[in-house]
Amino acid sequence: MTQTKYRTDTCGDLRMVDEGRDVVLAGWVQRVRKMGGMTFVDLRDRYGITQLVFSEDSDSSLCAEANKLGREYVVQAEGKVMKRSNPNKHIPTGEIEIDVKKLTVLNESEVPPFTIEDETDGGDDLRMKYRYLDLRRTVVRKNLELRHKMTMEVRRYLDNLGFLEVETPMLIGSTPEGARDFVVPSRMNPGQFYALPQSPQTLKQLLMVSGFDRYFQIVKCFRDEDLRADRQPEFTQIDCEMSYVGQEDILAIFEGMAKHLFKEIRGIEISGPFPRMTWADAMKYYGSDKPDTRFGMRFVELDGILKGHGFEIFDSADLIAGICAKGAGAYTRKQIDQLTEFVKRPQIGAKGLVWARVEAGGNVKSSIDKYYTQEILQQVKSAFGAEDGDLILILSGDDAGRTRRQMCELRLEMGNRLGLRDKNKFSCLWVVDFPMFEWSEEEGRFMAMHHPFTHPKDEDIPMLDTNPAAVRADAYDMVINGVEVGGGSIRIHEAGLQAKMFKILGFTEKRAQEQFGFLMNAFKYGAPPHGGLAYGLDRWVSLFAGLDSIRDCIAFPKNNSGRDVMLDAPAALDQSQLDELKLSVSE
Amino acid sequence: MTQTKYRTDTCGDLRMVDEGRDVVLAGWVQRVRKMGGMTFVDLRDRYGITQLVFSEDSDSSLCAEANKLGREYVVQAEGKVMKRSNPNKHIPTGEIEIDVKKLTVLNESEVPPFTIEDETDGGDDLRMKYRYLDLRRTVVRKNLELRHKMTMEVRRYLDNLGFLEVETPMLIGSTPEGARDFVVPSRMNPGQFYALPQSPQTLKQLLMVSGFDRYFQIVKCFRDEDLRADRQPEFTQIDCEMSYVGQEDILAIFEGMAKHLFKEIRGIEISGPFPRMTWADAMKYYGSDKPDTRFGMRFVELDGILKGHGFEIFDSADLIAGICAKGAGAYTRKQIDQLTEFVKRPQIGAKGLVWARVEAGGNVKSSIDKYYTQEILQQVKSAFGAEDGDLILILSGDDAGRTRRQMCELRLEMGNRLGLRDKNKFSCLWVVDFPMFEWSEEEGRFMAMHHPFTHPKDEDIPMLDTNPAAVRADAYDMVINGVEVGGGSIRIHEAGLQAKMFKILGFTEKRAQEQFGFLMNAFKYGAPPHGGLAYGLDRWVSLFAGLDSIRDCIAFPKNNSGRDVMLDAPAALDQSQLDELKLSVSE
């Protein structure tokens, strides 16, 4: 079905087997080269590039037309497929060229504001303003092609397992719990607003109450948050829910999906189950609930070895912990100073950095030599299993959690410096046993770490009354290369337990009823045990495509102010639109 | 992968081949029947119904437990698969039953507000409020299953043809042209608003400028319109666009898709191309741009025969037209009175109805016998090719367009009465050659009939300057059984022609630039010829499922006031939310 009104073939189709065929191609002018009496035009479309040839000898006026073509002109070329005397091994059509008999300019083009090449001269802002030209670049379009392929594979996998894709509404009610909602004023119900879903969480739970058994949806979700590189106000989730399952059932299905995607998208076979790590271990050994396990460098806690020797900073610390950077013992003073600067940056906030290098022969030389004997330093060395030429980096502080977060940053930085974070290597992990709650100083109450519908571990339920902070949840995240690509939980299906949960979270009964009454009512009519997971599609695609930002796998992303600079949205409304909505904007 | 923590099999799995197996099922209690010392429980899940058996003799306490089960209780049952002595031929699991050894109530249920059966006692409002229970009914769930299957098949078909699914943003700019937008206030850009897309029209055109060549997306669209039975504020389109194509290419691809869907979803093979009808003929012969062609009854215009005989109503009419209802000649006076009432209803607005019946032997008897001779009436009969026993129904009026619309309603009514609109019969049609513009009395200007990016027919372009009303567009609708299931057009890709179009539509250059500047700018950089189509997914599913309203194929639809009565949305916001958005609601 490639033949259409304007072409017989695409610019990626033709091979030596087509030699002698009369064809019509259409596409964009990538480049025009004049060589002697010949003119060569690279014609580009989504499928490839084909060389067009014009010769002054055989048709000088046609050749003159070709010479007038500008970059990005849209042209149609009729001609014969010929063997190329000087093949281009780098492109699949490189063995042939088209001896053009007729050339039609379908549309002209102004000179584009940046070059449409894999390596472009356009800066970020310019490329976002002219995103439609940026998307012409093969490197950018490939990301979107990968995204398409990925969603096709996701659907194929889930459909095979009996999951039904069900569209849930975009115009729902606002639930102030959690992140901020985007809201939509209702003209037919003046003064009232819909909200755009942060996720279809409650709706997919209702579908379980409805007996849908296995649900999924690839769906836009919305969060009105202050933005970072990795966040967009609208993002896409692969949202899934299952009934009559426990945690193991869900991990099996979605680990299977991850393996399926690795195989189909990246050609990587992952054998054996993904490793699992408790949330507590992830925090203790990596200072993060999404550890990058492409490399080791686990934290070693040194309080037992380094406290009580008169070094005041360590003696008074809540935690002393370090990492061992294999082979970095030769780091210069300057390199170590850079690392010290790195951890002292306000975003990280450490007070200083202690180092210890293992010299040839096993002796340990450190920045705290005057406080510790070589014997103690040898104990430190042993604690890491450090060897000659290794560099040990140690942080401490009066808040263990904060020190671990600082160590985490330092560890990732060392991973980068030592080339241990290869984008073509993938390390998958389940982080399990998340705490049920986290204490919010700001709100002065417990907040749900996952969300208020998460099921506590059966064995921890008695602690809901006595020690909520210690209660673990049937919640799990999938982490790949330090990126949380998805997460989920077993949900509460008992109305009584749900009510207790809202109580611990500080909801009055009235407030709980107002916000989640529809769900709690639904649970009165036979809710099955259920649970689920949501994968972040944008993150998955970024990971597979080796991108630094999810922005590059989104066709029309927004910038850090939530603006679409190409569409120039958001924008002021006509007064008549505001009037119809009975709204006014205050200063 | 059906085995999970709570079950070994589903309630639809087991057959005679499983006899003797120990199984665990989980599901909802559909019904409990006590017969002598036996208790039978129908256990239901999405996959089917399996009979559980309890016997007082073998375990009286277990049997007592079973007797206490209420409707919609969620239970888990362990037992052995047994041959049923009294098989149920109506269900696939009807040859077996489960001799239950252990019963666990996973969740109780209050008595549901209506029966969870195909034929329920719940009214519309109640079922919408408890939609999660309504969705438990197999007849409703089947519609959603069909919807899932349909989107899978659409994606399979388009993916095979090289279409890429690209997600376009939901938060875009407002374009007051066309229907009303839903808008979304931006907290980060106070006083500014995003709009939710009415369709990704301009974005998909930008993707063509980007060289994506073949795009599709199954996507939510939003229109803040006053609602009717087959309208929802959010609806789903199968949105498609292609480059380097003409109208024929698009019709071929999407006719192919329709055939694919008919085959895969309904098992119907449609051979040969779909008939085509010009918009002008559709209006002339059916009084509608979406004629139901499951039956004939085309309009016959009678001005030439019936004018000038002294019947003032006809003599002064702008149009006299009729239909011939085969075999309805025996309609009683009362039936004809009903039809007269029907056309005189304010929604239709005819002044009266003229009838003529062909009696046995060929004589014509009519309500206008005193004005016309039998000879004239015989001419009328011939004009319809009417035969003995047929009923001719004639309308007239001083506005031909209005009379045609009235005739259209009458024709559909007669189609219903004569049983000619069988939901299991499908008649597909392309309506082509739409006019480019329609005159808006309200606005005092031409409006785009399709949208402002529609390409005029090449041969009609000269008339843009001289007679815009006569210009036809490269626009087409697919109509099935009188439902417009999709439509599209070839788009303008030339900046100059687009500018002229905006001018005819009464846009100032400034206004055009403000609203569509991004698109017109994009067209300066080499826009390819392109065109597309959008199918209404909700309508397709309704059609295949034989539904009267698109509501029944939407999981959580809104009512005629745009409310989700289950979620109770929209609703008032917290003042703090309004404050953050710098908005206030005026009375």
PDB file of C-alpha atoms in Angstrom, chain A residues 3-190:
ATOM      1  CA  GLN A   3       1.694   3.505  -3.948  1.00  0.00           C
ATOM      2  CA  THR A   4      -0.376   6.659  -3.698  1.00  0.00           C
ATOM      3  CA  LYS A   5      -1.394   9.566  -5.883  1.00  0.00           C
ATOM      4  CA  TYR A   6       2.039  11.161  -5.536  1.00  0.00           C
ATOM      5  CA  ARG A   7       4.443   8.221  -5.562  1.00  0.00           C
ATOM      6  CA  THR A   8       4.946   4.624  -6.560  1.00  0.00           C
ATOM      7  CA  ASP A   9       7.495   3.922  -3.839  1.00  0.00           C
ATOM      8  CA  THR A  10       8.952   5.582  -0.780  1.00  0.00           C
ATOM      9  CA  CYS A  11      12.487   6.929  -0.480  1.00  0.00           C
ATOM     10  CA  GLY A  12      13.444   3.855   1.543  1.00  0.00           C
ATOM     11  CA  ASP A  13      12.054   1.165  -0.748  1.00  0.00           C
ATOM     12  CA  LEU A  14      14.254   0.804  -3.785  1.00  0.00           C
ATOM     13  CA  ARG A  15      17.037  -1.781  -4.195  1.00  0.00           C
ATOM     14  CA  MET A  16      19.046  -3.317  -7.008  1.00  0.00           C
ATOM     15  CA  VAL A  17      16.133  -5.671  -7.711  1.00  0.00           C
ATOM     16  CA  ASP A  18      14.198  -2.611  -8.874  1.00  0.00           C
ATOM     17  CA  GLU A  19      16.823  -1.675 -11.473  1.00  0.00           C
ATOM     18  CA  GLY A  20      15.194  -0.433 -14.662  1.00  0.00           C
ATOM     19  CA  ARG A  21      11.814   0.278 -13.084  1.00  0.00           C
ATOM     20  CA  ASP A  22      10.061   3.564 -13.797  1.00  0.00           C
ATOM     21  CA  VAL A  23       9.200   5.060 -10.420  1.00  0.00           C
ATOM     22  CA  VAL A  24       7.790   8.208  -8.892  1.00  0.00           C
ATOM     23  CA  LEU A  25       9.135   9.369  -5.548  1.00  0.00           C
ATOM     24  CA  ALA A  26       8.130  12.275  -3.367  1.00  0.00           C
ATOM     25  CA  GLY A  27       9.866  13.787  -0.377  1.00  0.00           C
ATOM     26  CA  TRP A  28      12.008  16.548   1.020  1.00  0.00           C
ATOM     27  CA  VAL A  29      15.240  17.837  -0.447  1.00  0.00           C
ATOM     28  CA  GLN A  30      17.921  16.942   2.070  1.00  0.00           C
ATOM     29  CA  ARG A  31      20.817  18.234   0.013  1.00  0.00           C
ATOM     30  CA  VAL A  32      21.773  19.282  -3.542  1.00  0.00           C
ATOM     31  CA  ARG A  33      25.273  18.647  -4.825  1.00  0.00           C
ATOM     32  CA  LYS A  34      26.633  19.841  -8.136  1.00  0.00           C
ATOM     33  CA  MET A  35      29.575  17.873  -9.515  1.00  0.00           C
ATOM     34  CA  GLY A  36      30.748  18.752 -12.979  1.00  0.00           C
ATOM     35  CA  GLY A  37      27.775  18.443 -15.295  1.00  0.00           C
ATOM     36  CA  MET A  38      25.841  16.334 -12.799  1.00  0.00           C
ATOM     37  CA  THR A  39      23.484  17.333 -10.011  1.00  0.00           C
ATOM     38  CA  PHE A  40      22.720  14.968  -7.171  1.00  0.00           C
ATOM     39  CA  VAL A  41      19.747  15.480  -4.914  1.00  0.00           C
ATOM     40  CA  ASP A  42      19.211  13.487  -1.726  1.00  0.00           C
ATOM     41  CA  LEU A  43      15.461  13.033  -1.431  1.00  0.00           C
ATOM     42  CA  ARG A  44      14.281  12.201   2.078  1.00  0.00           C
ATOM     43  CA  ASP A  45      11.114  10.842   3.628  1.00  0.00           C
ATOM     44  CA  ARG A  46      10.349   8.914   6.807  1.00  0.00           C
ATOM     45  CA  TYR A  47      11.493   5.688   5.198  1.00  0.00           C
ATOM     46  CA  GLY A  48      14.901   6.693   3.916  1.00  0.00           C
ATOM     47  CA  ILE A  49      16.936   8.714   1.460  1.00  0.00           C
ATOM     48  CA  THR A  50      17.200   8.089  -2.263  1.00  0.00           C
ATOM     49  CA  GLN A  51      19.632   9.795  -4.590  1.00  0.00           C
ATOM     50  CA  LEU A  52      18.193  11.605  -7.601  1.00  0.00           C
ATOM     51  CA  VAL A  53      20.509  12.297 -10.536  1.00  0.00           C
ATOM     52  CA  PHE A  54      20.244  15.023 -13.132  1.00  0.00           C
ATOM     53  CA  SER A  55      22.675  15.446 -15.971  1.00  0.00           C
ATOM     54  CA  GLU A  56      23.268  18.652 -17.870  1.00  0.00           C
ATOM     55  CA  ASP A  57      24.138  16.648 -20.975  1.00  0.00           C
ATOM     56  CA  SER A  58      20.888  14.739 -21.153  1.00  0.00           C
ATOM     57  CA  ASP A  59      18.473  17.506 -20.085  1.00  0.00           C
ATOM     58  CA  SER A  60      19.992  20.836 -19.238  1.00  0.00           C
ATOM     59  CA  SER A  61      16.751  22.622 -18.388  1.00  0.00           C
ATOM     60  CA  LEU A  62      15.700  19.831 -15.985  1.00  0.00           C
ATOM     61  CA  CYS A  63      19.159  19.966 -14.464  1.00  0.00           C
ATOM     62  CA  ALA A  64      18.809  23.715 -14.040  1.00  0.00           C
ATOM     63  CA  GLU A  65      15.511  23.141 -12.204  1.00  0.00           C
ATOM     64  CA  ALA A  66      17.265  20.722  -9.877  1.00  0.00           C
ATOM     65  CA  ASN A  67      19.969  23.262  -9.205  1.00  0.00           C
ATOM     66  CA  LYS A  68      17.343  25.728  -8.051  1.00  0.00           C
ATOM     67  CA  LEU A  69      15.948  23.394  -5.370  1.00  0.00           C
ATOM     68  CA  GLY A  70      16.398  24.611  -1.842  1.00  0.00           C
ATOM     69  CA  ARG A  71      16.738  22.636   1.338  1.00  0.00           C
ATOM     70  CA  GLU A  72      13.422  21.137   2.523  1.00  0.00           C
ATOM     71  CA  TYR A  73      11.604  21.787  -0.749  1.00  0.00           C
ATOM     72  CA  VAL A  74       8.909  19.179  -1.280  1.00  0.00           C
ATOM     73  CA  VAL A  75       9.347  17.561  -4.658  1.00  0.00           C
ATOM     74  CA  GLN A  76       8.043  14.763  -6.776  1.00  0.00           C
ATOM     75  CA  ALA A  77      10.484  13.038  -9.119  1.00  0.00           C
ATOM     76  CA  GLU A  78       9.725  10.621 -11.944  1.00  0.00           C
ATOM     77  CA  GLY A  79      12.510   8.538 -13.366  1.00  0.00           C
ATOM     78  CA  LYS A  80      14.194   5.190 -13.788  1.00  0.00           C
ATOM     79  CA  VAL A  81      15.985   3.161 -11.120  1.00  0.00           C
ATOM     80  CA  MET A  82      19.660   2.825 -12.076  1.00  0.00           C
ATOM     81  CA  LYS A  83      22.622   1.020 -10.554  1.00  0.00           C
ATOM     82  CA  ARG A  84      24.839   3.518  -8.815  1.00  0.00           C
ATOM     83  CA  SER A  85      28.424   3.572 -10.035  1.00  0.00           C
ATOM     84  CA  ASN A  86      29.595   4.716  -6.633  1.00  0.00           C
ATOM     85  CA  PRO A  87      27.431   2.938  -4.055  1.00  0.00           C
ATOM     86  CA  ASN A  88      26.808   4.346  -0.594  1.00  0.00           C
ATOM     87  CA  LYS A  89      27.193   1.507   1.879  1.00  0.00           C
ATOM     88  CA  HIS A  90      25.719   3.540   4.722  1.00  0.00           C
ATOM     89  CA  ILE A  91      22.128   3.576   3.514  1.00  0.00           C
ATOM     90  CA  PRO A  92      19.901   0.683   2.404  1.00  0.00           C
ATOM     91  CA  THR A  93      19.097   2.399  -0.895  1.00  0.00           C
ATOM     92  CA  GLY A  94      22.758   3.128  -1.512  1.00  0.00           C
ATOM     93  CA  GLU A  95      23.187   0.812  -4.461  1.00  0.00           C
ATOM     94  CA  ILE A  96      20.713   2.614  -6.675  1.00  0.00           C
ATOM     95  CA  GLU A  97      19.833   6.104  -7.824  1.00  0.00           C
ATOM     96  CA  ILE A  98      17.018   7.628  -9.861  1.00  0.00           C
ATOM     97  CA  ASP A  99      17.745   9.022 -13.304  1.00  0.00           C
ATOM     98  CA  VAL A 100      15.107  11.742 -13.190  1.00  0.00           C
ATOM     99  CA  LYS A 101      12.933  12.480 -16.220  1.00  0.00           C
ATOM    100  CA  LYS A 102      10.450  14.844 -14.619  1.00  0.00           C
ATOM    101  CA  LEU A 103      10.599  17.013 -11.546  1.00  0.00           C
ATOM    102  CA  THR A 104       7.651  18.734  -9.839  1.00  0.00           C
ATOM    103  CA  VAL A 105       8.004  21.116  -6.944  1.00  0.00           C
ATOM    104  CA  LEU A 106       5.021  20.337  -4.711  1.00  0.00           C
ATOM    105  CA  ASN A 107       5.890  22.989  -2.189  1.00  0.00           C
ATOM    106  CA  GLU A 108       8.731  25.396  -1.599  1.00  0.00           C
ATOM    107  CA  SER A 109      10.397  25.972   1.723  1.00  0.00           C
ATOM    108  CA  GLU A 110      11.936  28.955   3.386  1.00  0.00           C
ATOM    109  CA  VAL A 111      15.394  28.269   4.719  1.00  0.00           C
ATOM    110  CA  PRO A 112      14.717  26.356   7.961  1.00  0.00           C
ATOM    111  CA  PRO A 113      15.911  28.010  11.178  1.00  0.00           C
ATOM    112  CA  PHE A 114      18.254  25.100  11.863  1.00  0.00           C
ATOM    113  CA  THR A 115      19.680  22.233   9.873  1.00  0.00           C
ATOM    114  CA  ILE A 116      17.536  19.118   9.558  1.00  0.00           C
ATOM    115  CA  GLU A 117      20.366  16.706  10.342  1.00  0.00           C
ATOM    116  CA  ASP A 118      21.056  14.279  13.185  1.00  0.00           C
ATOM    117  CA  GLU A 119      23.596  16.769  14.474  1.00  0.00           C
ATOM    118  CA  THR A 120      21.792  20.064  14.221  1.00  0.00           C
ATOM    119  CA  ASP A 121      22.904  23.621  14.847  1.00  0.00           C
ATOM    120  CA  GLY A 122      19.576  24.493  16.505  1.00  0.00           C
ATOM    121  CA  GLY A 123      19.480  25.180  20.238  1.00  0.00           C
ATOM    122  CA  ASP A 124      16.825  23.766  22.541  1.00  0.00           C
ATOM    123  CA  ASP A 125      14.507  26.777  22.494  1.00  0.00           C
ATOM    124  CA  LEU A 126      14.589  27.154  18.734  1.00  0.00           C
ATOM    125  CA  ARG A 127      13.944  23.467  18.196  1.00  0.00           C
ATOM    126  CA  MET A 128      10.974  23.556  20.568  1.00  0.00           C
ATOM    127  CA  LYS A 129       9.472  26.577  18.814  1.00  0.00           C
ATOM    128  CA  TYR A 130       9.830  24.791  15.478  1.00  0.00           C
ATOM    129  CA  ARG A 131       9.175  21.366  16.897  1.00  0.00           C
ATOM    130  CA  TYR A 132       7.561  20.306  13.593  1.00  0.00           C
ATOM    131  CA  LEU A 133      10.959  20.775  11.943  1.00  0.00           C
ATOM    132  CA  ASP A 134      12.833  19.183  14.831  1.00  0.00           C
ATOM    133  CA  LEU A 135      10.626  16.112  14.387  1.00  0.00           C
ATOM    134  CA  ARG A 136      11.888  15.850  10.801  1.00  0.00           C
ATOM    135  CA  ARG A 137      15.283  14.879  12.157  1.00  0.00           C
ATOM    136  CA  THR A 138      15.711  11.134  12.023  1.00  0.00           C
ATOM    137  CA  VAL A 139      17.163  10.924  15.546  1.00  0.00           C
ATOM    138  CA  VAL A 140      14.065  12.564  16.975  1.00  0.00           C
ATOM    139  CA  ARG A 141      11.557  10.707  14.836  1.00  0.00           C
ATOM    140  CA  LYS A 142      13.169   7.377  15.793  1.00  0.00           C
ATOM    141  CA  ASN A 143      12.186   8.019  19.413  1.00  0.00           C
ATOM    142  CA  LEU A 144       8.566   8.396  18.420  1.00  0.00           C
ATOM    143  CA  GLU A 145       8.761   5.286  16.238  1.00  0.00           C
ATOM    144  CA  LEU A 146      10.126   3.400  19.215  1.00  0.00           C
ATOM    145  CA  ARG A 147       7.278   4.748  21.324  1.00  0.00           C
ATOM    146  CA  HIS A 148       4.754   3.467  18.798  1.00  0.00           C
ATOM    147  CA  LYS A 149       6.400   0.067  18.684  1.00  0.00           C
ATOM    148  CA  MET A 150       6.471  -0.073  22.442  1.00  0.00           C
ATOM    149  CA  THR A 151       2.775   0.641  22.890  1.00  0.00           C
ATOM    150  CA  MET A 152       1.948  -1.943  20.218  1.00  0.00           C
ATOM    151  CA  GLU A 153       3.987  -4.552  22.096  1.00  0.00           C
ATOM    152  CA  VAL A 154       2.470  -3.611  25.440  1.00  0.00           C
ATOM    153  CA  ARG A 155      -1.008  -4.055  24.035  1.00  0.00           C
ATOM    154  CA  ARG A 156      -0.104  -7.322  22.341  1.00  0.00           C
ATOM    155  CA  TYR A 157       1.327  -8.709  25.581  1.00  0.00           C
ATOM    156  CA  LEU A 158      -1.587  -7.671  27.762  1.00  0.00           C
ATOM    157  CA  ASP A 159      -4.265  -8.629  25.237  1.00  0.00           C
ATOM    158  CA  ASN A 160      -2.763 -12.117  25.075  1.00  0.00           C
ATOM    159  CA  LEU A 161      -3.183 -12.388  28.830  1.00  0.00           C
ATOM    160  CA  GLY A 162      -6.836 -11.407  28.718  1.00  0.00           C
ATOM    161  CA  PHE A 163      -6.462  -7.805  29.821  1.00  0.00           C
ATOM    162  CA  LEU A 164      -9.133  -5.460  28.501  1.00  0.00           C
ATOM    163  CA  GLU A 165      -8.269  -1.894  27.618  1.00  0.00           C
ATOM    164  CA  VAL A 166     -10.997   0.294  29.081  1.00  0.00           C
ATOM    165  CA  GLU A 167     -11.058   4.053  28.619  1.00  0.00           C
ATOM    166  CA  THR A 168     -11.758   5.879  31.846  1.00  0.00           C
ATOM    167  CA  PRO A 169     -13.020   9.473  31.764  1.00  0.00           C
ATOM    168  CA  MET A 170     -10.736  12.492  31.550  1.00  0.00           C
ATOM    169  CA  LEU A 171     -13.258  14.811  33.144  1.00  0.00           C
ATOM    170  CA  ILE A 172     -13.574  13.560  36.695  1.00  0.00           C
ATOM    171  CA  GLY A 173     -13.805  15.030  40.200  1.00  0.00           C
ATOM    172  CA  SER A 174     -11.022  16.864  41.978  1.00  0.00           C
ATOM    173  CA  THR A 175      -9.323  15.066  44.887  1.00  0.00           C
ATOM    174  CA  PRO A 176      -7.056  17.488  46.744  1.00  0.00           C
ATOM    175  CA  GLU A 177      -5.146  14.571  48.369  1.00  0.00           C
ATOM    176  CA  GLY A 178      -1.825  14.136  46.582  1.00  0.00           C
ATOM    177  CA  ALA A 179      -0.461  16.402  43.888  1.00  0.00           C
ATOM    178  CA  ARG A 180      -2.360  19.363  42.510  1.00  0.00           C
ATOM    179  CA  ASP A 181      -5.112  18.736  39.984  1.00  0.00           C
ATOM    180  CA  PHE A 182      -5.622  20.559  36.757  1.00  0.00           C
ATOM    181  CA  VAL A 183      -9.250  21.654  36.809  1.00  0.00           C
ATOM    182  CA  VAL A 184     -11.789  22.346  34.067  1.00  0.00           C
ATOM    183  CA  PRO A 185     -14.656  24.766  34.650  1.00  0.00           C
ATOM    184  CA  SER A 186     -18.058  23.452  33.624  1.00  0.00           C
ATOM    185  CA  ARG A 187     -20.187  25.847  31.591  1.00  0.00           C
ATOM    186  CA  MET A 188     -23.322  23.783  32.105  1.00  0.00           C
ATOM    187  CA  ASN A 189     -22.730  23.674  35.868  1.00  0.00           C
ATOM    188  CA  PRO A 190     -21.504  27.193  36.657  1.00  0.00           C
TER     189      PRO A 190
END
